[in-house]
């Protein structure tokens, strides 16, 4: 790969604090690439403690008045925000895919799945309702309420620049918190645009701030005494470290990690449908999804032979193109470094003895030879002990791991260190039901290749795919960004004073 061209006048992506861009003199900056061309297209500021303090102080100042609004008024702001996103959907999708590299239709899907969480939290008055017990004891009533935490933060990965920030900011803001977003420095612009749209929708300045940065910025956020909770989504080693650091300072933390999702194909599956589903889920967004399907497990030799033949046929028909090409199935990967990492995994797979059936390395798109493109790759005869099976590749690489029985396939998915998603393709209801019951994975699809739960359920993986005990969005999102208070009340009725008691109160 040649060095990127030097670009003289670059757009800069600044922090967004208290309702506007925020700059300091001579900040550290990182480069933002155009994955289609390989050129640097912008620079993003990297926050130091000064900018983070400013963002936190702005949030601390703004949060009490926001929390004091009745929840219906907060919901109205979010409803207007939803309308603004819908109005600007095409422009947002174009901005997103220009930095990420996913094709335009997929960028719209990225925004749409986040938007559905905003729709869900427009019902926040209902979602915050507590419980009430009248007459829990003589003259005693008990009720509960959910209150915001204060200032909370979200740290998000590059691969869903709209959906994942929206997963977090929706419940956080609706519940009455102020939210500080630290998006990926690789595709940072969507975050600023979402923050601008919130201001336009009527959110008071300071209730939503965006700080950009890298590891240093995240660690400063994790140490900050005024931040009460951190929601993180990214790779597993970093998720685990964020979980430990945040917990050590007494913060509430949820940290979603990487994935290696398996698609089990039973002998009775509708093979044509399964192949269509698997190819879309493995190669959509160039495989850069935590709910991608990079491992396919045919059950039985006959299934493996037929599946492989059809997969090869379908994969050869895929079109790789620039993110603006409406005919492209997927675009470039996000950076040159990520492309090199994927190529390295393909090399290791060959060295480990897997059969490289289709090799996506060396793919060049005419006119975009320096873009971060890779063609689709397919491995067969991948074995569980191989490093390329154990680790997340996060690129357009599909691996076939053959199994002889449903039990063997189930154990493969269950024993894998990651436990985000899994899918089974079958016509057998008994097999599917048993699989869903026993498999040690957080999200299961039955003839559904990408089982990302709808906005009113919750999203979260098991094992190294998720640290912490509450999932993203749905009621878990509301629970994560609130704390419960339970009130036990008795009102004086007059009459004789009750005796002193030194015994724990019990129900009689
Ligand atoms: P990443 O872990 O490199 O970065 C995630 C965030 O952490 C970014 O904002 C980044 O700036 C920050 N960061 C980077 N290094 C850090 C460090 N040492 N300490 C603290 N913060 C740091 O992830 P990525 O490459 O942006 O995204 C891809 C990964 O995210 C994949 O592993 C994918 O599976 C995972 N992911 C998981 C889910 C999920 O819900 N489980 C969803 C999407 C993506």
Coordinates of C-alpha atoms and ligand atoms in Angstrom, one line a residue:
X1 CA 0.0 0.0 0.0
X2 CA 1.3 3.4 -0.9
X3 CA 1.4 6.2 1.7
X4 CA -1.8 8.3 1.6
X5 CA -1.6 11.5 -0.3
X6 CA -0.8 14.6 1.6
X7 CA -3.9 16.8 1.9
X8 CA -3.3 20.4 2.6
X9 CA -6.7 21.8 3.9
X10 CA -8.4 19.2 6.0
X11 CA -11.8 19.3 7.7
X12 CA -11.5 19.0 11.5
X13 CA -13.9 17.1 13.7
X14 CA -14.0 19.0 17.1
X15 CA -15.6 18.1 20.4
X16 CA -19.2 19.1 20.8
X17 CA -19.7 20.6 24.3
X18 CA -22.5 22.7 25.6
X19 CA -24.3 22.8 22.3
X20 CA -21.4 23.8 20.0
X21 CA -18.0 22.8 18.7
X22 CA -15.3 23.2 21.3
X23 CA -11.7 23.8 20.4
X24 CA -8.5 24.3 22.4
X25 CA -5.3 25.6 21.0
X26 CA -3.0 22.9 19.5
X27 CA -4.9 19.7 20.5
X28 CA -3.6 16.3 19.8
X29 CA -5.3 15.1 16.6
X30 CA -5.7 11.8 14.7
X31 CA -6.4 11.2 11.0
X32 CA -9.7 10.1 9.7
X33 CA -9.4 8.1 6.4
X34 CA -11.7 7.8 3.4
X35 CA -11.7 4.0 3.1
X36 CA -12.8 4.1 -0.5
X37 CA -9.6 6.0 -1.6
X38 CA -7.2 5.5 1.2
X39 CA -6.8 9.3 1.6
X40 CA -6.9 11.2 4.8
X41 CA -10.2 13.1 4.7
X42 CA -10.3 14.8 8.1
X43 CA -8.6 15.2 11.4
X44 CA -10.3 14.6 14.7
X45 CA -9.3 16.2 18.0
X46 CA -8.2 13.9 20.8
X47 CA -9.4 15.1 24.2
X48 CA -7.1 15.7 27.1
X49 CA -8.3 16.1 30.7
X50 CA -9.0 19.8 30.0
X51 CA -11.7 19.1 27.4
X52 CA -13.1 16.2 29.4
X53 CA -13.4 18.4 32.5
X54 CA -15.2 21.0 30.4
X55 CA -17.6 18.4 29.0
X56 CA -18.3 16.9 32.4
X57 CA -18.8 20.3 34.0
X58 CA -21.2 21.3 31.3
X59 CA -23.1 18.1 31.9
X60 CA -23.1 18.5 35.7
X61 CA -24.6 22.0 35.3
X62 CA -27.3 21.0 32.8
X63 CA -28.5 17.7 34.2
X64 CA -30.6 18.7 37.2
X65 CA -33.0 20.9 35.1
X66 CA -33.3 18.2 32.5
X67 CA -34.1 15.6 35.1
X68 CA -36.6 17.9 36.7
X69 CA -38.7 18.1 33.5
X70 CA -41.5 15.7 33.6
X71 CA -40.7 12.6 31.5
X72 CA -43.3 13.4 28.9
X73 CA -41.5 16.6 28.1
X74 CA -38.2 14.8 27.8
X75 CA -40.0 12.3 25.5
X76 CA -41.2 15.1 23.3
X77 CA -37.6 16.2 22.7
X78 CA -36.6 12.7 21.8
X79 CA -39.7 12.4 19.5
X80 CA -38.6 15.5 17.6
X81 CA -35.0 14.2 17.5
X82 CA -36.5 11.0 15.9
X83 CA -38.3 13.1 13.3
X84 CA -35.1 15.1 12.5
X85 CA -33.1 11.9 12.0
X86 CA -35.8 10.6 9.6
X87 CA -35.8 13.9 7.8
X88 CA -32.0 13.8 7.4
X89 CA -31.6 10.0 7.0
X90 CA -29.9 10.2 3.6
X91 CA -27.4 12.9 4.5
X92 CA -26.6 11.1 7.8
X93 CA -26.1 7.8 6.0
X94 CA -23.9 9.4 3.4
X95 CA -21.7 11.0 6.1
X96 CA -21.6 7.7 8.0
X97 CA -20.6 5.5 5.1
X98 CA -18.0 8.1 3.9
X99 CA -16.0 7.5 7.1
X100 CA -16.9 3.8 7.8
X101 CA -17.0 2.4 4.2
X102 CA -20.3 0.5 4.6
X103 CA -22.6 0.8 1.6
X104 CA -25.3 3.4 1.7
X105 CA -28.3 1.0 2.2
X106 CA -26.4 -0.6 5.1
X107 CA -25.6 2.8 6.6
X108 CA -29.4 3.6 6.6
X109 CA -29.9 0.3 8.4
X110 CA -27.3 1.3 11.0
X111 CA -29.2 4.5 11.7
X112 CA -32.7 2.8 11.5
X113 CA -31.8 0.2 14.2
X114 CA -30.7 3.0 16.5
X115 CA -33.7 5.1 15.7
X116 CA -35.9 2.2 16.9
X117 CA -34.4 2.6 20.3
X118 CA -35.3 6.3 20.3
X119 CA -38.9 5.3 19.3
X120 CA -38.9 2.9 22.3
X121 CA -37.7 5.5 24.8
X122 CA -40.3 8.0 23.6
X123 CA -42.5 5.8 26.0
X124 CA -40.3 6.8 28.9
X125 CA -43.1 8.0 31.1
X126 CA -44.4 4.4 31.1
X127 CA -41.0 2.9 31.4
X128 CA -40.1 4.8 34.5
X129 CA -43.3 3.9 36.4
X130 CA -42.5 2.2 39.6
X131 CA -44.5 -0.4 41.6
X132 CA -46.9 0.3 44.4
X133 CA -48.2 -2.0 47.2
X134 CA -51.0 -0.6 49.3
X135 CA -51.3 -2.1 52.8
X136 CA -47.9 -3.9 52.9
X137 CA -48.3 -3.7 56.7
X138 CA -50.9 -2.1 58.9
X139 CA -51.3 1.4 57.5
X140 CA -48.1 0.9 55.5
X141 CA -47.7 1.4 51.7
X142 CA -44.6 0.7 49.7
X143 CA -43.7 2.2 46.4
X144 CA -40.7 2.3 44.1
X145 CA -39.4 4.8 41.6
X146 CA -36.5 4.9 39.1
X147 CA -34.2 8.0 39.2
X148 CA -31.5 9.1 36.8
X149 CA -27.8 8.5 37.9
X150 CA -26.6 12.0 36.9
X151 CA -23.8 12.3 34.4
X152 CA -23.1 9.1 32.5
X153 CA -20.8 8.2 29.6
X154 CA -20.8 5.9 26.5
X155 CA -17.8 4.7 24.6
X156 CA -18.6 3.2 21.2
X157 CA -16.8 1.2 18.4
X158 CA -16.2 2.2 14.8
X159 CA -18.5 -0.4 13.3
X160 CA -21.9 1.2 14.1
X161 CA -21.3 4.9 14.3
X162 CA -25.1 5.7 14.7
X163 CA -26.8 2.6 16.1
X164 CA -24.7 2.0 19.1
X165 CA -24.5 5.7 20.3
X166 CA -28.3 5.8 19.8
X167 CA -28.7 2.6 21.9
X168 CA -27.0 4.3 24.8
X169 CA -28.1 8.0 24.5
X170 CA -31.7 7.0 24.1
X171 CA -32.4 5.5 27.5
X172 CA -29.7 7.6 29.2
X173 CA -31.3 10.9 28.1
X174 CA -34.9 9.8 28.4
X175 CA -34.3 8.8 32.0
X176 CA -33.0 12.3 32.8
X177 CA -29.3 11.8 32.7
X178 CA -26.7 14.0 31.0
X179 CA -24.7 11.9 28.5
X180 CA -21.1 12.2 27.4
X181 CA -20.4 10.2 24.2
X182 CA -16.9 9.1 23.2
X183 CA -17.3 7.7 19.7
X184 CA -14.7 5.9 17.7
X185 CA -11.9 8.2 16.5
X186 CA -12.0 6.3 13.2
X187 CA -15.4 7.6 12.1
X188 CA -16.3 10.4 14.5
X189 CA -18.5 12.8 12.5
X190 CA -21.9 11.0 12.9
X191 CA -21.7 11.5 16.7
X192 CA -21.4 15.3 16.3
X193 CA -24.3 15.4 13.8
X194 CA -26.5 13.4 16.2
X195 CA -25.6 15.8 19.0
X196 CA -26.5 18.8 16.7
X197 CA -29.8 17.2 15.9
X198 CA -30.6 16.8 19.6
X199 CA -29.9 20.5 20.2
X200 CA -32.1 21.3 17.2
X201 CA -34.8 19.1 18.7
X202 CA -34.8 21.2 21.9
X203 CA -32.3 19.4 24.2
X204 CA -30.8 21.9 26.5
X205 CA -27.0 22.5 25.9
X206 CA -24.8 20.4 28.0
X207 CA -27.2 17.5 28.4
X208 CA -25.4 15.7 25.5
X209 CA -21.7 16.3 24.9
X210 CA -19.3 14.5 22.6
X211 CA -15.6 14.2 23.3
X212 CA -13.3 12.6 20.8
X213 CA -10.3 10.6 21.7
X214 CA -8.4 7.4 22.1
X215 CA -7.3 5.2 25.1
X216 CA -6.1 8.2 27.1
X217 CA -9.5 9.9 26.8
X218 CA -11.4 6.8 27.8
X219 CA -9.2 6.2 30.8
X220 CA -9.7 9.8 31.9
X221 CA -13.4 9.4 31.6
X222 CA -13.2 6.1 33.6
X223 CA -11.3 7.9 36.4
X224 CA -13.6 11.0 36.5
X225 CA -15.3 11.2 39.9
X226 CA -18.4 13.0 38.5
X227 CA -19.2 10.3 35.9
X228 CA -21.6 7.8 37.5
X229 CA -21.8 5.1 34.9
X230 CA -20.0 3.9 31.8
X231 CA -21.5 2.0 28.9
X232 CA -18.9 0.5 26.6
X233 CA -19.1 -1.4 23.3
X234 CA -15.9 -2.6 21.6
X235 CA -13.4 -5.4 21.5
X236 CA -13.2 -7.9 24.4
X237 CA -9.8 -7.2 25.9
X238 CA -10.6 -3.5 26.0
X239 CA -14.1 -4.2 27.3
X240 CA -12.7 -6.3 30.1
X241 CA -10.2 -3.6 31.0
X242 CA -12.9 -0.9 30.9
X243 CA -15.1 -3.1 33.1
X244 CA -12.3 -3.5 35.7
X245 CA -11.2 0.1 35.7
X246 CA -14.7 1.5 36.0
X247 CA -15.7 -1.0 38.7
X248 CA -12.6 -0.1 40.6
X249 CA -13.7 3.5 40.9
X250 CA -17.2 2.5 42.0
X251 CA -19.0 3.3 38.7
X252 CA -21.8 1.3 37.2
X253 CA -20.5 -0.4 34.1
X254 CA -21.7 -2.5 31.2
X255 CA -19.0 -3.5 28.6
X256 CA -20.0 -5.4 25.5
X257 CA -17.1 -7.2 23.7
X258 CA -16.2 -9.0 20.5
X259 CA -17.8 -12.0 18.9
X260 CA -17.4 -15.2 16.8
X261 CA -21.0 -16.1 15.9
X262 CA -21.7 -19.6 14.5
X263 CA -24.4 -20.6 12.0
X264 CA -25.4 -24.2 12.4
X265 CA -26.8 -25.8 9.3
X266 CA -28.8 -29.0 9.9
X267 CA -29.3 -31.6 7.2
X268 CA -33.0 -30.7 6.9
X269 CA -32.4 -27.0 6.4
X270 CA -33.7 -25.1 3.4
X271 CA -30.2 -24.9 2.0
X272 CA -30.8 -22.1 -0.6
X273 CA -32.3 -19.9 2.0
X274 CA -29.6 -20.7 4.5
X275 CA -26.9 -19.9 2.0
X276 CA -28.5 -16.6 1.1
X277 CA -28.8 -15.8 4.8
X278 CA -25.2 -16.9 5.7
X279 CA -23.6 -15.0 2.8
X280 CA -25.4 -11.8 3.7
X281 CA -24.6 -12.1 7.4
X282 CA -20.9 -13.1 6.8
X283 CA -20.0 -10.5 4.2
X284 CA -22.5 -7.6 4.8
X285 CA -20.6 -4.5 6.1
X286 CA -17.4 -6.4 5.1
X287 CA -17.9 -8.7 8.1
X288 CA -17.4 -5.7 10.4
X289 CA -20.4 -6.5 12.6
X290 CA -20.4 -8.0 16.1
X291 CA -23.5 -10.0 14.9
X292 CA -21.9 -11.1 11.6
X293 CA -21.8 -14.9 11.0
X294 CA -18.2 -15.7 10.3
X295 CA -18.4 -19.4 11.2
X296 CA -20.7 -21.9 9.5
X297 CA -21.1 -25.4 10.9
X298 CA -22.7 -27.9 8.5
X299 CA -24.0 -31.0 10.3
X300 CA -23.0 -34.2 8.5
X301 CA -20.8 -34.8 5.5
X302 CA -23.5 -34.5 2.9
X303 CA -24.7 -31.1 4.2
X304 CA -21.1 -29.9 4.2
X305 CA -20.5 -30.9 0.6
X306 CA -23.7 -29.3 -0.7
X307 CA -23.4 -26.2 1.5
X308 CA -19.8 -25.6 0.4
X309 CA -20.7 -25.9 -3.3
X310 CA -23.5 -23.4 -2.9
X311 CA -21.5 -21.0 -0.8
X312 CA -18.7 -20.9 -3.3
X313 CA -21.2 -20.1 -6.1
X314 CA -22.9 -17.4 -4.0
X315 CA -19.7 -15.8 -2.8
X316 CA -18.2 -15.6 -6.3
X317 CA -21.3 -13.6 -7.3
X318 CA -20.6 -10.9 -4.7
X319 CA -19.8 -7.4 -5.8
X320 CA -17.3 -5.4 -3.8
X321 CA -17.5 -1.7 -4.5
X322 CA -17.2 1.8 -3.2
X323 CA -19.7 2.7 -0.4
X324 CA -21.7 4.9 -2.8
X325 CA -22.2 2.1 -5.4
X326 CA -25.8 1.0 -5.1
X327 CA -25.0 -2.4 -6.7
X328 CA -22.2 -3.2 -4.2
X329 CA -22.8 -5.8 -1.6
X330 CA -20.1 -4.5 0.6
X331 CA -17.4 -1.8 0.6
X332 CA -13.9 -1.4 2.0
X333 CA -12.9 -2.1 5.5
X334 CA -12.3 0.8 7.8
X335 CA -8.5 1.4 7.8
X336 CA -5.4 0.1 6.2
X337 CA -4.3 -1.3 9.5
X338 CA -7.5 -3.3 9.8
X339 CA -7.1 -4.6 6.3
X340 CA -3.6 -5.7 7.1
X341 CA -4.8 -7.4 10.3
X342 CA -7.4 -9.4 8.3
X343 CA -4.9 -10.4 5.6
X344 CA -2.6 -11.6 8.4
X345 CA -5.4 -13.8 9.8
X346 CA -5.8 -15.3 6.3
X347 CA -2.1 -16.1 6.1
X348 CA -2.2 -17.7 9.6
X349 CA -5.3 -19.8 8.5
X350 CA -3.3 -21.2 5.6
X351 CA -0.3 -21.9 7.8
X352 CA -2.5 -23.6 10.4
X353 CA -3.7 -26.0 7.7
X354 CA -7.2 -24.8 6.9
X355 CA -8.2 -25.0 3.2
X356 CA -8.4 -21.5 1.7
X357 CA -11.1 -22.1 -0.9
X358 CA -11.5 -18.5 -1.9
X359 CA -8.8 -15.9 -1.3
X360 CA -9.9 -12.2 -1.0
X361 CA -6.4 -10.9 -0.7
X362 CA -5.0 -8.9 -3.5
X363 CA -8.4 -7.6 -4.6
X364 CA -8.1 -4.2 -6.3
X365 CA -11.0 -2.0 -7.4
X366 CA -10.3 -0.2 -10.6
X367 CA -9.8 3.5 -10.0
X368 CA -9.6 2.9 -6.2
X369 CA -6.5 0.8 -6.0
X370 CA -5.4 2.5 -2.7
X371 CA -8.8 2.0 -1.0
X372 CA -9.0 -0.5 1.9
X373 CA -10.7 -3.2 -0.1
X374 CA -10.6 -7.0 0.4
X375 CA -12.5 -9.6 -1.6
X376 CA -14.5 -12.3 0.2
X377 CA -12.5 -15.3 1.6
X378 CA -13.8 -18.8 2.4
X379 CA -12.0 -21.3 4.5
X380 CA -13.0 -25.0 4.8
X381 CA -11.8 -27.7 7.2
X382 CA -11.2 -25.2 10.0
X383 CA -10.5 -26.9 13.3
X384 CA -11.5 -25.7 16.8
X385 CA -8.0 -25.5 18.0
X386 CA -6.9 -23.1 15.3
X387 CA -6.1 -19.6 16.3
X388 CA -8.1 -18.2 13.4
X389 CA -11.2 -20.0 14.8
X390 CA -10.6 -19.0 18.4
X391 CA -10.1 -15.3 17.6
X392 CA -12.3 -12.6 16.0
X393 CA -11.2 -11.7 12.5
X394 CA -13.8 -9.0 11.9
X395 CA -13.5 -9.0 8.1
X396 CA -15.0 -10.6 5.0
X397 CA -13.8 -14.1 5.9
X398 CA -16.1 -17.1 6.3
X399 CA -14.9 -20.3 8.0
X400 CA -16.5 -23.7 7.6
X401 CA -16.1 -25.9 10.7
X402 CA -17.6 -29.4 10.0
X403 CA -19.5 -31.3 12.7
X404 CA -21.1 -34.7 12.6
X405 CA -24.0 -34.1 15.0
X406 CA -26.2 -31.3 16.4
X407 CA -24.6 -32.1 19.8
X408 CA -21.1 -31.5 18.4
X409 CA -22.3 -28.2 16.7
X410 CA -23.9 -27.1 19.9
X411 CA -20.8 -27.8 21.9
X412 CA -18.7 -25.8 19.5
X413 CA -20.8 -22.7 19.9
X414 CA -21.1 -23.2 23.7
X415 CA -17.4 -23.8 24.3
X416 CA -16.2 -20.9 22.2
X417 CA -14.8 -18.1 24.3
X418 CA -17.2 -15.6 22.7
X419 CA -20.9 -15.9 23.2
X420 CA -22.6 -13.1 21.4
X421 CA -25.0 -14.6 18.8
X422 CA -25.7 -17.9 17.1
X423 CA -28.1 -19.1 14.5
X424 CA -29.5 -22.5 13.6
X425 CA -31.0 -23.3 10.2
X426 CA -33.4 -26.2 10.4
X427 CA -37.0 -27.3 9.8
X428 CA -37.0 -29.4 12.9
X429 CA -38.8 -27.6 15.8
X430 CA -37.6 -30.0 18.4
X431 CA -34.0 -29.6 17.4
X432 CA -34.3 -25.8 17.3
X433 CA -36.0 -25.7 20.7
X434 CA -33.4 -27.8 22.4
X435 CA -30.6 -25.9 20.7
X436 CA -32.0 -22.5 21.9
X437 CA -32.5 -23.9 25.4
X438 CA -29.0 -25.3 25.9
X439 CA -26.6 -23.2 23.8
X440 CA -24.3 -21.0 25.9
X441 CA -24.8 -17.8 23.8
X442 CA -26.7 -14.7 24.6
X443 CA -28.7 -14.2 21.4
X444 CA -30.1 -17.0 19.3
X445 CA -31.6 -17.0 15.8
X446 CA -33.8 -19.8 14.5
X447 CA -33.6 -19.5 10.7
X448 CA -32.7 -15.9 11.5
X449 CA -29.0 -15.2 10.6
X450 CA -28.6 -11.9 12.6
X451 CA -30.7 -12.1 15.7
X452 CA -30.2 -8.6 16.9
X453 CA -33.2 -8.2 19.3
X454 CA -35.8 -5.6 18.5
X455 CA -35.6 -2.3 20.5
X456 CA -38.1 -3.4 23.2
X457 CA -36.1 -6.5 24.1
X458 CA -32.4 -6.1 25.0
X459 CA -29.0 -6.8 23.4
X460 CA -26.2 -8.6 25.0
X461 CA -23.8 -11.5 24.7
X462 CA -22.4 -14.0 27.2
X463 CA -18.8 -15.0 28.1
X464 CA -16.1 -12.7 26.6
X465 CA -18.8 -10.9 24.6
X466 CA -20.2 -9.1 27.6
X467 CA -19.0 -7.9 31.0
X468 CA -21.5 -6.6 33.5
X469 CA -25.0 -7.8 34.1
X470 CA -27.4 -5.5 32.2
X471 CA -27.8 -5.5 28.5
X472 CA -28.1 -2.6 26.0
X473 CA -31.4 -0.9 25.3
X474 CA -34.9 -2.3 26.1
X475 CA -35.8 -2.4 29.8
X476 CA -32.2 -3.3 30.6
X477 CA -31.1 0.0 29.1
X478 CA -33.6 1.9 31.3
X479 CA -32.5 -0.1 34.3
X480 CA -28.8 0.5 33.6
X481 CA -29.2 4.3 33.4
X482 CA -31.4 4.6 36.5
X483 CA -31.4 3.5 40.1
X484 CA -34.3 2.3 42.0
X485 CA -35.5 3.9 45.2
X486 CA -38.1 2.1 47.3
X487 CA -40.2 4.1 49.8
X488 CA -42.0 2.5 52.8
X489 CA -44.5 5.0 54.2
X490 CA -46.9 5.2 57.2
X491 CA -48.9 8.3 58.0
X492 CA -49.7 9.2 61.6
X493 CA -53.4 8.5 62.4
X494 CA -53.3 9.7 66.0
X495 CA -54.2 7.3 68.8
X496 CA -51.8 5.6 71.2
X497 CA -48.1 5.7 70.5
X498 CA -46.7 2.4 69.5
X499 CA -44.2 0.7 71.8
X500 CA -40.5 1.1 71.1
X501 CA -39.2 -1.9 69.3
X502 CA -35.6 -3.2 69.1
X503 CA -36.5 -6.1 66.8
X504 CA -36.3 -5.9 63.0
X505 CA -39.8 -5.1 61.7
X506 CA -41.6 -8.2 60.3
X507 CA -45.0 -8.8 58.9
X508 CA -47.4 -10.3 61.3
Ligands
LIG1 P1 -12.1 -1.1 20.0 O1 -12.2 -2.0 21.2 O2 -10.8 -0.9 19.3 O3 -12.6 0.4 20.3 C1 -13.8 0.6 21.0 C2 -13.7 2.0 21.7 O4 -12.7 1.9 22.7 C3 -13.4 3.1 20.8 O5 -14.1 4.3 21.1 C4 -11.9 3.3 21.1 O6 -11.5 4.7 20.9 C5 -11.8 3.0 22.5 N1 -10.5 2.4 22.9 C6 -9.5 1.9 22.0 N2 -8.5 1.5 22.7 C7 -8.8 1.6 24.0 C8 -8.1 1.3 25.3 N3 -6.9 0.7 25.3 N4 -8.7 1.6 26.4 C9 -9.9 2.1 26.4 N5 -10.6 2.5 25.3 C10 -10.1 2.2 24.1 O7 -13.2 -1.6 19.0 P2 -13.5 -1.2 17.5 O8 -12.4 -1.8 16.6 O9 -13.8 0.2 17.4 O10 -14.8 -2.1 17.2 C11 -14.9 -3.4 16.8 C12 -15.0 -4.3 18.0 O11 -16.2 -4.0 18.7 C13 -15.2 -5.8 17.6 O12 -14.5 -6.5 18.5 C14 -16.7 -6.0 17.7 O13 -17.0 -7.3 17.8 C15 -17.0 -5.2 18.9 N6 -18.4 -4.9 18.9 C16 -19.2 -5.4 19.8 C17 -20.5 -5.2 19.9 C18 -21.4 -5.8 20.9 O14 -22.5 -5.3 21.2 N7 -21.0 -6.9 21.6 C19 -21.1 -4.3 19.0 C20 -20.3 -3.7 18.0 C21 -18.9 -4.0 18.0

